[in-house]
XYZ file of C-alpha atoms in Angstrom:
178
model
C -28.548 1.197 -4.358
C -26.421 4.311 -4.430
C -24.679 5.494 -1.284
C -25.811 8.941 -0.116
C -23.066 11.367 -1.224
C -22.997 12.899 2.272
C -21.991 9.521 3.727
C -19.391 8.620 1.110
C -16.417 10.388 2.691
C -17.170 8.740 6.053
C -17.492 5.297 4.463
C -14.308 5.765 2.408
C -12.350 6.984 5.422
C -13.584 4.180 7.687
C -12.764 1.554 5.062
C -9.305 3.095 4.721
C -8.740 3.373 8.461
C -9.317 -0.365 8.773
C -7.941 -1.187 5.345
C -4.865 -2.753 3.846
C -2.883 -2.357 0.622
C -5.750 -3.944 -1.389
C -8.243 -1.384 -0.052
C -5.768 1.390 -0.870
C -5.423 0.066 -4.428
C -9.213 0.102 -4.781
C -9.596 3.629 -3.363
C -6.952 4.847 -5.787
C -8.708 3.053 -8.662
C -11.990 4.734 -7.714
C -10.140 8.060 -7.696
C -8.869 7.475 -11.238
C -12.366 6.506 -12.414
C -14.203 9.358 -10.668
C -15.511 12.078 -12.948
C -16.522 14.688 -10.367
C -13.885 16.681 -8.473
C -15.925 16.428 -5.272
C -15.702 12.637 -5.441
C -11.975 12.838 -6.189
C -11.378 14.994 -3.088
C -13.299 12.512 -0.895
C -11.131 9.675 -2.194
C -7.897 11.664 -1.797
C -8.850 12.267 1.805
C -9.544 8.557 2.309
C -6.127 7.637 0.862
C -4.544 9.488 3.782
C -6.676 7.754 6.433
C -4.819 4.438 6.571
C -2.753 3.325 9.572
C 0.184 1.869 7.609
C 3.072 4.266 7.027
C 4.029 2.739 3.664
C 0.491 3.323 2.366
C 0.449 6.875 3.744
C 3.772 7.479 2.008
C 2.227 6.307 -1.290
C -0.729 8.630 -0.741
C 1.624 11.582 -0.194
C 3.628 10.743 -3.304
C 0.428 10.292 -5.304
C -0.707 13.762 -4.208
C 2.170 15.272 -6.222
C 1.506 13.156 -9.314
C 0.063 14.442 -12.577
C -3.215 12.693 -11.647
C -3.930 15.139 -8.806
C -4.784 18.772 -9.412
C -2.272 21.082 -7.808
C -4.967 22.707 -5.662
C -6.038 19.295 -4.316
C -2.537 17.994 -3.487
C -2.855 19.692 -0.119
C -5.725 17.368 0.954
C -3.673 14.204 1.580
C -0.934 16.266 3.230
C -3.415 17.850 5.628
C -4.971 14.459 6.393
C -1.635 12.708 6.940
C -0.502 15.527 9.219
C -3.615 14.901 11.352
C -3.265 11.098 11.234
C -1.627 10.053 14.519
C -0.333 6.826 12.943
C 1.769 8.921 10.568
C 4.001 10.627 13.104
C 6.020 13.372 11.398
C 5.564 11.995 7.873
C 3.766 15.030 6.435
C 6.433 17.420 7.702
C 9.253 15.216 6.453
C 7.545 14.830 3.077
C 7.106 18.612 2.831
C 10.827 19.138 3.476
C 11.930 16.379 1.083
C 9.762 17.825 -1.679
C 10.366 21.479 -0.819
C 11.459 22.434 -4.362
C 8.217 21.075 -5.821
C 6.045 22.724 -3.173
C 7.858 26.021 -3.600
C 7.495 25.830 -7.401
C 3.771 25.110 -7.100
C 2.727 27.323 -4.234
C 5.277 30.115 -3.671
C 2.990 32.557 -5.467
C -0.108 31.360 -3.644
C 0.211 32.824 -0.166
C -2.773 30.889 1.231
C -1.675 27.470 -0.039
C 1.858 27.925 1.312
C 0.518 29.081 4.686
C -1.826 26.058 4.894
C 1.029 23.713 3.997
C 3.356 25.197 6.607
C 0.694 25.072 9.315
C -0.445 21.527 8.457
C 3.008 20.046 8.191
C 4.376 21.555 11.409
C 1.345 21.724 13.734
C 1.801 18.250 15.199
C 5.441 18.647 16.185
C 6.032 18.421 19.926
C 9.794 18.665 20.494
C 12.231 21.539 20.746
C 14.448 19.688 18.230
C 11.588 19.963 15.724
C 11.156 23.662 16.516
C 14.863 24.199 15.826
C 14.641 22.084 12.663
C 11.668 24.099 11.359
C 13.304 27.429 12.260
C 16.541 26.419 10.579
C 14.751 25.054 7.486
C 12.861 28.290 6.880
C 15.871 30.486 7.539
C 17.649 28.567 4.742
C 14.484 28.461 2.597
C 12.702 31.757 3.248
C 9.041 32.217 2.347
C 8.547 35.985 2.608
C 4.763 35.881 2.279
C 4.461 33.257 5.029
C 6.694 34.785 7.722
C 3.818 35.121 10.183
C 2.667 31.521 9.587
C 6.192 30.250 10.262
C 6.397 32.291 13.464
C 2.982 30.945 14.576
C 4.045 27.383 13.754
C 7.164 27.705 15.876
C 5.059 29.070 18.733
C 2.591 26.170 18.351
C 5.434 23.621 18.526
C 6.665 25.277 21.751
C 3.139 25.162 23.203
C 2.837 21.461 22.256
C 6.218 20.765 23.832
C 5.332 22.577 27.061
C 1.970 20.815 27.272
C 3.541 17.387 26.698
C 6.300 18.074 29.247
C 3.884 19.275 31.924
C 1.389 16.442 31.415
C 3.710 13.569 30.525
C 2.638 11.344 33.437
C -1.105 11.756 32.861
C -0.722 11.256 29.110
C 1.273 8.034 29.606
C -1.300 6.742 32.129
C -4.167 7.551 29.760
C -2.403 5.808 26.862
C -1.817 2.674 28.976
C -5.464 2.574 30.041
C -6.903 3.233 26.596
C -4.425 1.615 24.233
C -3.035 -1.099 26.526
């Protein structure tokens, strides 16, 4: 029987979370075969739910391919930036592909703001805050000044939280992820 559409994204993401390169290949195949945009967005999201960095890197690169609508390219980036197995991949990818992102989204204030917030929100070090500040002073985005300022503030908050709670966080990680 057919899988309830409301459950599909959960099933895709769970399969991806536990999946390997073969599962990724299949998810990508399903994406290429899908007719409906809603199904394509579910599958794009699933592509960014894997644990393996090389697969996540492929998903990010795929998001900028001709096979993904410009407005949907942000989905894998947002998912990778929230995937704790990915580390700083989304932010690094954003910087590496800055020219492409700027070309695509400079005119779209909302898309650029989302990208900046997604790709910087997980940073937790003052080095990253300096890196982000320096990057945007060299590559200004006039219509996203406030978002950049908020991102820098968020990184500082993350850093302060991590510094203050380092011991408890390390204890919790040992207990829960042995």
